[in-house]
Amino acid sequence: MAPVDSPKQRRFHWRGLKTFLAVLVLYGVLALLSPEKTMEAAKVSLGVLEEILPILGVVVFFTAALHYWLDPRKLAKHLGEEGGLKGWGIALTAGILSHGPMYAWYPMIEDLRKHGLRDGYIAAFFYARAVKIPLLPIMIHYFGWAFTVFLSLYIVLGAWVQGILVERIEGRS
Amino acid sequence: MDAGGPLFVNERRSYRKELKKAAIGILSLMPMMLAIVGLVGIFQAFVNKEMLASLFSGDAVRDTLVGTVAGGIAVGQALISYILGGELLQEGISLYAVAAFILAWVTLGVVQLPLEAEVLGVRFTVLRNVLAFLFTILVAVATVWSIQWLR
C-alpha cells in the first residue's frame, strides 16, 4: 500500500495535460473541417461540465469527510484484505446507489485505493453502476418487467464474479 | 486501537485541511477530466442515432458483438441508451444486441479509458474493461435466455 501523504504525492502537478492538449488540437482540426458541428460539440461539452461539476463538488466533500473520520486501519478491515462478504456487499450497494458519470468517481476511488481498497471491490463497484434505480421505470416501459428484473440480477451477479476474477488474475500474476 | 471497532473514527483531524487536500486532488485531474468531457461533446455532436442504427445487420450473433462495441464507444446518459435501444428493438434488431448495447453503454467507456488508466493504472484498466466486455455479452445472453425460459 502506497503512503498516503508521501512528499512526492504532495507536490502538485496537472494530470493528463498532454491528453487535454491533444483534444484541443482535435477541436481545432474539426473546427476547420466542420465549424457548426464543432461548435455544437463545444456546447455539449459545456453542458456535460455543468452536469458533472456539482458531482465533483460532492466527491470533494465526501473524500474530505472520509479522511476526516476514517481510520485507515479500519478501512483495511472492512474494504481491504479482510473485507470478506461484507466488503462485497458495500461495494455492490455503493455501485448501485452512485450517480453521475463513472469518471467523476475516479478521484475518490483512487484515494480509497491508497488506503487499501481492494481492486476486486473497485471492479464490482464499477459494474454494479449499470443498475440505475431511478431509471428502472423507464427500462420497464421500454423492455418489460422480466427483462429489467433479470438484467438487474445478472448485472449484480456479474459484478461480483468480475471482482473475484480481478483478484484471482492479479493474485496469480 | 482495536481493529475490530467502527470504521469511522475522528482522531482530531482538521476538516478544512482535508477539504483542501481533496479539492487539490480533483483540481490536478482537471486537464484529463476536461479532455474526456471534450471527447464526449465531439462524440455526441458527430455521431447520431442513424449512424449507430446502421451498424446493426439483423444477425443476432454479429449484432450482439456490434452492440457491445457500439455501446462501449458511445457516451451519454443511460436514459439515451434506453431510448435508442427501444427504437432499435422496434426496427427488428434482436434483444440480445439491444441488451448488450444498453449494458455496454454504462459499463464500458472507450472515451474515459485514458482517465481510468491515469488514475487506476493501465494494468487494472485493461483487466477491468476486458472482463466488463465479456460479461456484458454473458449478461445480455443470460437475460434473453431467462426471458425465453419464463415464457
mmCIF file of C-alpha atoms in Angstrom:
data_model
loop_
_atom_site.group_PDB
_atom_site.id
_atom_site.type_symbol
_atom_site.label_atom_id
_atom_site.label_comp_id
_atom_site.label_asym_id
_atom_site.label_seq_id
_atom_site.Cartn_x
_atom_site.Cartn_y
_atom_site.Cartn_z
ATOM 1 C CA MET A 1 0.000 0.000 0.000
ATOM 2 C CA ALA A 2 1.402 3.399 -1.017
ATOM 3 C CA PRO A 3 1.877 6.006 1.698
ATOM 4 C CA VAL A 4 -0.984 8.495 1.593
ATOM 5 C CA ASP A 5 0.943 11.692 2.095
ATOM 6 C CA SER A 6 4.398 10.999 0.692
ATOM 7 C CA PRO A 7 6.297 14.177 -0.320
ATOM 8 C CA LYS A 8 6.117 13.065 -3.966
ATOM 9 C CA GLN A 9 2.322 12.886 -3.824
ATOM 10 C CA ARG A 10 2.038 16.228 -2.022
ATOM 11 C CA ARG A 11 3.778 18.022 -4.915
ATOM 12 C CA PHE A 12 1.070 19.438 -7.164
ATOM 13 C CA HIS A 13 1.071 18.562 -10.838
ATOM 14 C CA TRP A 14 -1.535 18.669 -13.588
ATOM 15 C CA ARG A 15 -2.512 15.175 -14.722
ATOM 16 C CA GLY A 16 -3.432 14.479 -18.347
ATOM 17 C CA LEU A 17 -2.125 17.760 -19.721
ATOM 18 C CA LYS A 18 -0.958 16.093 -22.964
ATOM 19 C CA THR A 19 -4.340 14.434 -23.490
ATOM 20 C CA PHE A 20 -6.065 17.770 -22.896
ATOM 21 C CA LEU A 21 -3.804 19.497 -25.446
ATOM 22 C CA ALA A 22 -4.447 16.668 -27.941
ATOM 23 C CA VAL A 23 -8.216 17.171 -27.561
ATOM 24 C CA LEU A 24 -7.758 20.938 -28.058
ATOM 25 C CA VAL A 25 -5.833 20.223 -31.292
ATOM 26 C CA LEU A 26 -8.617 17.829 -32.348
ATOM 27 C CA TYR A 27 -11.183 20.605 -31.786
ATOM 28 C CA GLY A 28 -9.018 22.941 -33.877
ATOM 29 C CA VAL A 29 -8.837 20.462 -36.775
ATOM 30 C CA LEU A 30 -12.571 19.685 -36.577
ATOM 31 C CA ALA A 31 -13.378 23.421 -36.471
ATOM 32 C CA LEU A 32 -11.633 23.800 -39.820
ATOM 33 C CA LEU A 33 -13.489 20.824 -41.318
ATOM 34 C CA SER A 34 -16.930 21.359 -39.780
ATOM 35 C CA PRO A 35 -17.287 24.584 -37.777
ATOM 36 C CA GLU A 36 -21.003 24.154 -36.951
ATOM 37 C CA LYS A 37 -20.668 20.605 -35.639
ATOM 38 C CA THR A 38 -17.582 21.592 -33.639
ATOM 39 C CA MET A 39 -19.486 24.481 -32.061
ATOM 40 C CA GLU A 40 -22.253 22.004 -31.202
ATOM 41 C CA ALA A 41 -19.632 19.672 -29.665
ATOM 42 C CA ALA A 42 -18.285 22.540 -27.533
ATOM 43 C CA LYS A 43 -21.817 23.377 -26.357
ATOM 44 C CA VAL A 44 -22.482 19.719 -25.470
ATOM 45 C CA SER A 45 -19.176 19.624 -23.559
ATOM 46 C CA LEU A 46 -20.109 22.742 -21.606
ATOM 47 C CA GLY A 47 -23.455 21.125 -20.748
ATOM 48 C CA VAL A 48 -21.682 17.960 -19.546
ATOM 49 C CA LEU A 49 -19.290 20.085 -17.497
ATOM 50 C CA GLU A 50 -22.211 21.890 -15.847
ATOM 51 C CA GLU A 51 -23.681 18.480 -15.073
ATOM 52 C CA ILE A 52 -20.564 16.951 -13.518
ATOM 53 C CA LEU A 53 -19.266 19.969 -11.552
ATOM 54 C CA PRO A 54 -21.829 19.535 -8.731
ATOM 55 C CA ILE A 55 -20.979 15.808 -8.621
ATOM 56 C CA LEU A 56 -17.267 16.638 -8.352
ATOM 57 C CA GLY A 57 -18.172 19.028 -5.536
ATOM 58 C CA VAL A 58 -19.927 16.186 -3.724
ATOM 59 C CA VAL A 59 -16.881 13.965 -4.342
ATOM 60 C CA VAL A 60 -14.588 16.616 -2.785
ATOM 61 C CA PHE A 61 -16.774 16.916 0.336
ATOM 62 C CA PHE A 62 -17.210 13.155 0.563
ATOM 63 C CA THR A 63 -13.469 12.476 0.173
ATOM 64 C CA ALA A 64 -12.653 15.095 2.818
ATOM 65 C CA ALA A 65 -15.281 13.640 5.171
ATOM 66 C CA LEU A 66 -13.874 10.138 4.671
ATOM 67 C CA HIS A 67 -10.365 11.380 5.503
ATOM 68 C CA TYR A 68 -11.673 13.318 8.488
ATOM 69 C CA TRP A 69 -13.471 10.412 10.122
ATOM 70 C CA LEU A 70 -11.979 7.352 8.530
ATOM 71 C CA ASP A 71 -9.487 5.202 10.327
ATOM 72 C CA PRO A 72 -7.206 3.669 7.647
ATOM 73 C CA ARG A 73 -6.657 0.566 9.757
ATOM 74 C CA LYS A 74 -10.422 0.041 9.944
ATOM 75 C CA LEU A 75 -10.823 0.607 6.218
ATOM 76 C CA ALA A 76 -8.344 -2.203 5.617
ATOM 77 C CA LYS A 77 -10.562 -4.398 7.769
ATOM 78 C CA HIS A 78 -13.878 -3.545 6.059
ATOM 79 C CA LEU A 79 -12.841 -2.869 2.456
ATOM 80 C CA GLY A 80 -9.289 -4.224 2.360
ATOM 81 C CA GLU A 81 -7.813 -7.694 2.580
ATOM 82 C CA GLU A 82 -10.128 -8.750 5.421
ATOM 83 C CA GLY A 83 -13.264 -7.252 3.843
ATOM 84 C CA GLY A 84 -14.956 -10.538 3.002
ATOM 85 C CA LEU A 85 -18.666 -10.804 2.230
ATOM 86 C CA LYS A 86 -19.460 -7.506 3.960
ATOM 87 C CA GLY A 87 -16.956 -5.722 1.696
ATOM 88 C CA TRP A 88 -18.587 -7.181 -1.426
ATOM 89 C CA GLY A 89 -21.966 -6.052 -0.137
ATOM 90 C CA ILE A 90 -20.701 -2.498 0.471
ATOM 91 C CA ALA A 91 -19.012 -2.309 -2.982
ATOM 92 C CA LEU A 92 -22.096 -3.592 -4.855
ATOM 93 C CA THR A 93 -24.543 -1.389 -2.912
ATOM 94 C CA ALA A 94 -22.336 1.689 -3.381
ATOM 95 C CA GLY A 95 -22.179 0.958 -7.124
ATOM 96 C CA ILE A 96 -25.960 0.656 -7.427
ATOM 97 C CA LEU A 97 -26.564 3.851 -5.418
ATOM 98 C CA SER A 98 -23.867 6.024 -7.047
ATOM 99 C CA HIS A 99 -24.944 8.658 -9.593
ATOM 100 C CA GLY A 100 -23.280 10.601 -12.384
ATOM 101 C CA PRO A 101 -20.666 9.519 -14.912
ATOM 102 C CA MET A 102 -18.153 6.848 -13.926
ATOM 103 C CA TYR A 103 -15.156 9.167 -14.333
ATOM 104 C CA ALA A 104 -16.474 11.586 -11.682
ATOM 105 C CA TRP A 105 -15.840 8.839 -9.097
ATOM 106 C CA TYR A 106 -12.251 8.045 -10.142
ATOM 107 C CA PRO A 107 -10.547 10.534 -7.746
ATOM 108 C CA MET A 108 -12.344 9.141 -4.696
ATOM 109 C CA ILE A 109 -11.736 5.544 -5.728
ATOM 110 C CA GLU A 110 -8.043 6.356 -6.234
ATOM 111 C CA ASP A 111 -7.932 7.846 -2.763
ATOM 112 C CA LEU A 112 -9.637 4.872 -1.108
ATOM 113 C CA ARG A 113 -7.369 2.520 -3.033
ATOM 114 C CA LYS A 114 -4.326 4.206 -1.472
ATOM 115 C CA HIS A 115 -5.912 3.341 1.886
ATOM 116 C CA GLY A 116 -6.152 -0.327 0.922
ATOM 117 C CA LEU A 117 -9.430 -0.668 -1.013
ATOM 118 C CA ARG A 118 -9.269 -3.981 -2.900
ATOM 119 C CA ASP A 119 -9.178 -3.976 -6.711
ATOM 120 C CA GLY A 120 -11.918 -6.618 -6.781
ATOM 121 C CA TYR A 121 -14.258 -4.269 -4.923
ATOM 122 C CA ILE A 122 -13.439 -1.468 -7.394
ATOM 123 C CA ALA A 123 -14.294 -3.698 -10.388
ATOM 124 C CA ALA A 124 -17.526 -4.814 -8.691
ATOM 125 C CA PHE A 125 -18.432 -1.185 -7.843
ATOM 126 C CA PHE A 126 -17.970 -0.030 -11.444
ATOM 127 C CA TYR A 127 -20.006 -2.851 -12.990
ATOM 128 C CA ALA A 128 -22.822 -2.619 -10.421
ATOM 129 C CA ARG A 129 -23.273 1.018 -11.515
ATOM 130 C CA ALA A 130 -25.153 -0.379 -14.542
ATOM 131 C CA VAL A 131 -28.182 -0.829 -12.251
ATOM 132 C CA LYS A 132 -29.804 2.608 -12.293
ATOM 133 C CA ILE A 133 -32.588 2.599 -9.702
ATOM 134 C CA PRO A 134 -34.153 5.959 -10.774
ATOM 135 C CA LEU A 135 -34.278 4.736 -14.398
ATOM 136 C CA LEU A 136 -35.861 1.334 -13.668
ATOM 137 C CA PRO A 137 -39.426 2.522 -14.509
ATOM 138 C CA ILE A 138 -38.176 3.736 -17.909
ATOM 139 C CA MET A 139 -36.402 0.437 -18.555
ATOM 140 C CA ILE A 140 -39.604 -1.422 -17.642
ATOM 141 C CA HIS A 141 -41.531 0.826 -20.058
ATOM 142 C CA TYR A 142 -39.212 0.054 -22.984
ATOM 143 C CA PHE A 143 -38.221 -3.565 -22.315
ATOM 144 C CA GLY A 144 -40.700 -5.016 -19.811
ATOM 145 C CA TRP A 145 -40.620 -6.331 -16.241
ATOM 146 C CA ALA A 146 -38.917 -9.645 -16.923
ATOM 147 C CA PHE A 147 -36.066 -8.044 -18.878
ATOM 148 C CA THR A 148 -35.484 -5.406 -16.173
ATOM 149 C CA VAL A 149 -35.535 -7.893 -13.276
ATOM 150 C CA PHE A 150 -33.266 -10.475 -14.956
ATOM 151 C CA LEU A 151 -30.838 -7.873 -16.328
ATOM 152 C CA SER A 152 -30.500 -6.170 -12.925
ATOM 153 C CA LEU A 153 -29.967 -9.502 -11.137
ATOM 154 C CA TYR A 154 -27.362 -10.676 -13.644
ATOM 155 C CA ILE A 155 -25.558 -7.310 -13.531
ATOM 156 C CA VAL A 156 -25.111 -7.594 -9.750
ATOM 157 C CA LEU A 157 -24.074 -11.256 -10.018
ATOM 158 C CA GLY A 158 -21.714 -10.421 -12.910
ATOM 159 C CA ALA A 159 -20.200 -7.524 -10.951
ATOM 160 C CA TRP A 160 -19.431 -9.840 -8.044
ATOM 161 C CA VAL A 161 -17.890 -12.563 -10.254
ATOM 162 C CA GLN A 162 -15.803 -9.937 -12.090
ATOM 163 C CA GLY A 163 -14.487 -8.638 -8.774
ATOM 164 C CA ILE A 164 -13.460 -12.168 -7.757
ATOM 165 C CA LEU A 165 -11.827 -12.766 -11.164
ATOM 166 C CA VAL A 166 -9.875 -9.480 -10.982
ATOM 167 C CA GLU A 167 -8.382 -10.585 -7.657
ATOM 168 C CA ARG A 168 -7.652 -14.141 -8.885
ATOM 169 C CA ILE A 169 -5.931 -12.856 -12.044
ATOM 170 C CA GLU A 170 -3.985 -10.141 -10.208
ATOM 171 C CA GLY A 171 -3.036 -12.602 -7.476
ATOM 172 C CA ARG A 172 -1.782 -15.168 -9.983
ATOM 173 C CA SER A 173 0.471 -12.699 -11.776
ATOM 174 C CA MET B 1 -6.857 0.943 18.805
ATOM 175 C CA ASP B 2 -8.885 -2.219 18.327
ATOM 176 C CA ALA B 3 -9.053 -3.065 14.614
ATOM 177 C CA GLY B 4 -12.477 -4.596 15.097
ATOM 178 C CA GLY B 5 -14.098 -1.282 16.128
ATOM 179 C CA PRO B 6 -16.112 1.129 13.988
ATOM 180 C CA LEU B 7 -14.815 2.153 10.561
ATOM 181 C CA PHE B 8 -15.211 5.881 11.126
ATOM 182 C CA VAL B 9 -13.186 7.342 13.981
ATOM 183 C CA ASN B 10 -12.304 11.051 14.132
ATOM 184 C CA GLU B 11 -8.811 11.456 15.516
ATOM 185 C CA ARG B 12 -8.924 15.259 15.843
ATOM 186 C CA ARG B 13 -8.078 15.920 12.211
ATOM 187 C CA SER B 14 -8.804 19.267 10.579
ATOM 188 C CA TYR B 15 -11.762 19.047 8.215
ATOM 189 C CA ARG B 16 -10.697 22.242 6.413
ATOM 190 C CA LYS B 17 -7.265 20.735 5.731
ATOM 191 C CA GLU B 18 -8.825 17.528 4.407
ATOM 192 C CA LEU B 19 -11.191 19.581 2.231
ATOM 193 C CA LYS B 20 -8.254 21.476 0.735
ATOM 194 C CA LYS B 21 -6.375 18.235 0.051
ATOM 195 C CA ALA B 22 -9.408 16.682 -1.641
ATOM 196 C CA ALA B 23 -10.007 19.833 -3.747
ATOM 197 C CA ILE B 24 -6.358 19.900 -4.856
ATOM 198 C CA GLY B 25 -6.597 16.214 -5.787
ATOM 199 C CA ILE B 26 -9.603 16.876 -8.045
ATOM 200 C CA LEU B 27 -8.037 20.070 -9.425
ATOM 201 C CA SER B 28 -4.895 18.211 -10.517
ATOM 202 C CA LEU B 29 -7.101 15.863 -12.558
ATOM 203 C CA MET B 30 -8.947 18.694 -14.331
ATOM 204 C CA PRO B 31 -6.920 18.637 -17.611
ATOM 205 C CA MET B 32 -7.733 14.928 -18.063
ATOM 206 C CA MET B 33 -11.322 15.457 -16.933
ATOM 207 C CA LEU B 34 -11.779 18.351 -19.408
ATOM 208 C CA ALA B 35 -10.234 16.231 -22.176
ATOM 209 C CA ILE B 36 -12.797 13.467 -21.535
ATOM 210 C CA VAL B 37 -15.654 15.999 -21.421
ATOM 211 C CA GLY B 38 -14.382 17.437 -24.730
ATOM 212 C CA LEU B 39 -14.393 13.966 -26.321
ATOM 213 C CA VAL B 40 -17.930 13.356 -25.040
ATOM 214 C CA GLY B 41 -19.015 16.560 -26.827
ATOM 215 C CA ILE B 42 -17.341 15.506 -30.087
ATOM 216 C CA PHE B 43 -18.994 12.088 -29.942
ATOM 217 C CA GLN B 44 -22.477 13.444 -29.283
ATOM 218 C CA ALA B 45 -22.197 16.122 -31.978
ATOM 219 C CA PHE B 46 -20.686 13.978 -34.724
ATOM 220 C CA VAL B 47 -22.336 10.582 -34.112
ATOM 221 C CA ASN B 48 -26.129 10.412 -34.434
ATOM 222 C CA LYS B 49 -28.605 7.596 -33.784
ATOM 223 C CA GLU B 50 -28.970 6.819 -37.513
ATOM 224 C CA MET B 51 -25.226 6.123 -37.688
ATOM 225 C CA LEU B 52 -25.481 3.792 -34.669
ATOM 226 C CA ALA B 53 -28.567 2.002 -36.046
ATOM 227 C CA SER B 54 -26.850 1.444 -39.406
ATOM 228 C CA LEU B 55 -24.208 -0.704 -37.687
ATOM 229 C CA PHE B 56 -26.718 -3.483 -36.972
ATOM 230 C CA SER B 57 -27.407 -6.076 -39.669
ATOM 231 C CA GLY B 58 -30.165 -8.278 -38.225
ATOM 232 C CA ASP B 59 -27.878 -11.246 -37.454
ATOM 233 C CA ALA B 60 -28.244 -11.895 -33.687
ATOM 234 C CA VAL B 61 -24.684 -13.114 -33.004
ATOM 235 C CA ARG B 62 -22.965 -10.397 -35.042
ATOM 236 C CA ASP B 63 -25.314 -7.734 -33.701
ATOM 237 C CA THR B 64 -24.605 -8.715 -30.080
ATOM 238 C CA LEU B 65 -20.898 -8.093 -30.691
ATOM 239 C CA VAL B 66 -21.655 -4.891 -32.606
ATOM 240 C CA GLY B 67 -23.997 -3.765 -29.791
ATOM 241 C CA THR B 68 -21.277 -4.328 -27.186
ATOM 242 C CA VAL B 69 -18.644 -2.435 -29.198
ATOM 243 C CA ALA B 70 -21.036 0.406 -30.158
ATOM 244 C CA GLY B 71 -22.289 0.748 -26.570
ATOM 245 C CA GLY B 72 -18.685 0.762 -25.320
ATOM 246 C CA ILE B 73 -17.732 3.590 -27.672
ATOM 247 C CA ALA B 74 -20.945 5.579 -27.198
ATOM 248 C CA VAL B 75 -21.181 8.142 -24.421
ATOM 249 C CA GLY B 76 -24.041 9.960 -22.757
ATOM 250 C CA GLN B 77 -26.692 9.420 -20.122
ATOM 251 C CA ALA B 78 -28.010 5.889 -19.624
ATOM 252 C CA LEU B 79 -31.501 7.170 -20.434
ATOM 253 C CA ILE B 80 -30.423 7.898 -24.042
ATOM 254 C CA SER B 81 -29.261 4.285 -24.428
ATOM 255 C CA TYR B 82 -32.706 3.040 -23.269
ATOM 256 C CA ILE B 83 -34.480 5.248 -25.815
ATOM 257 C CA LEU B 84 -32.091 4.217 -28.602
ATOM 258 C CA GLY B 85 -32.409 0.564 -27.518
ATOM 259 C CA GLY B 86 -36.213 0.808 -27.638
ATOM 260 C CA GLU B 87 -36.040 2.225 -31.179
ATOM 261 C CA LEU B 88 -33.586 -0.479 -32.279
ATOM 262 C CA LEU B 89 -35.969 -3.151 -30.954
ATOM 263 C CA GLN B 90 -38.841 -1.633 -32.963
ATOM 264 C CA GLU B 91 -36.648 -1.774 -36.060
ATOM 265 C CA GLY B 92 -36.286 -5.521 -35.581
ATOM 266 C CA ILE B 93 -32.817 -5.662 -34.004
ATOM 267 C CA SER B 94 -32.512 -8.691 -31.672
ATOM 268 C CA LEU B 95 -32.975 -8.329 -27.921
ATOM 269 C CA TYR B 96 -29.506 -9.882 -27.421
ATOM 270 C CA ALA B 97 -27.923 -6.979 -29.320
ATOM 271 C CA VAL B 98 -30.062 -4.318 -27.623
ATOM 272 C CA ALA B 99 -29.354 -5.714 -24.135
ATOM 273 C CA ALA B 100 -25.600 -5.774 -24.897
ATOM 274 C CA PHE B 101 -25.799 -2.231 -26.290
ATOM 275 C CA ILE B 102 -27.507 -0.623 -23.279
ATOM 276 C CA LEU B 103 -25.301 -2.542 -20.838
ATOM 277 C CA ALA B 104 -22.026 -1.674 -22.621
ATOM 278 C CA TRP B 105 -23.153 1.973 -22.728
ATOM 279 C CA VAL B 106 -22.874 2.185 -18.913
ATOM 280 C CA THR B 107 -20.198 -0.367 -18.066
ATOM 281 C CA LEU B 108 -17.599 0.244 -20.790
ATOM 282 C CA GLY B 109 -16.057 3.561 -21.721
ATOM 283 C CA VAL B 110 -13.540 3.877 -24.517
ATOM 284 C CA VAL B 111 -13.595 7.676 -24.177
ATOM 285 C CA GLN B 112 -12.780 7.594 -20.465
ATOM 286 C CA LEU B 113 -10.029 4.950 -20.781
ATOM 287 C CA PRO B 114 -7.148 7.500 -20.597
ATOM 288 C CA LEU B 115 -8.502 8.907 -17.324
ATOM 289 C CA GLU B 116 -9.147 5.463 -15.843
ATOM 290 C CA ALA B 117 -5.613 4.361 -16.785
ATOM 291 C CA GLU B 118 -4.104 7.565 -15.332
ATOM 292 C CA VAL B 119 -5.939 7.126 -12.036
ATOM 293 C CA LEU B 120 -6.120 3.350 -11.551
ATOM 294 C CA GLY B 121 -3.221 2.141 -13.699
ATOM 295 C CA VAL B 122 -3.036 0.612 -17.171
ATOM 296 C CA ARG B 123 -2.998 -2.996 -15.971
ATOM 297 C CA PHE B 124 -6.124 -2.727 -13.831
ATOM 298 C CA THR B 125 -7.921 -0.679 -16.514
ATOM 299 C CA VAL B 126 -7.241 -3.243 -19.239
ATOM 300 C CA LEU B 127 -8.226 -6.160 -16.987
ATOM 301 C CA ARG B 128 -11.435 -4.471 -15.810
ATOM 302 C CA ASN B 129 -12.537 -3.450 -19.293
ATOM 303 C CA VAL B 130 -11.788 -6.848 -20.884
ATOM 304 C CA LEU B 131 -13.819 -8.565 -18.139
ATOM 305 C CA ALA B 132 -16.610 -5.987 -18.447
ATOM 306 C CA PHE B 133 -16.717 -6.571 -22.227
ATOM 307 C CA LEU B 134 -17.011 -10.362 -21.821
ATOM 308 C CA PHE B 135 -19.556 -10.093 -19.005
ATOM 309 C CA THR B 136 -21.685 -7.655 -20.982
ATOM 310 C CA ILE B 137 -22.170 -10.337 -23.649
ATOM 311 C CA LEU B 138 -22.741 -13.041 -20.987
ATOM 312 C CA VAL B 139 -25.279 -10.942 -19.067
ATOM 313 C CA ALA B 140 -27.123 -9.980 -22.268
ATOM 314 C CA VAL B 141 -27.362 -13.628 -23.395
ATOM 315 C CA ALA B 142 -28.362 -14.865 -19.899
ATOM 316 C CA THR B 143 -31.076 -12.193 -19.670
ATOM 317 C CA VAL B 144 -32.664 -13.098 -23.021
ATOM 318 C CA TRP B 145 -32.433 -16.844 -22.305
ATOM 319 C CA SER B 146 -34.100 -16.315 -18.912
ATOM 320 C CA ILE B 147 -36.973 -14.380 -20.505
ATOM 321 C CA GLN B 148 -37.420 -17.121 -23.106
ATOM 322 C CA TRP B 149 -37.349 -19.786 -20.369
ATOM 323 C CA LEU B 150 -40.035 -17.859 -18.451
ATOM 324 C CA ARG B 151 -42.314 -17.898 -21.495
#
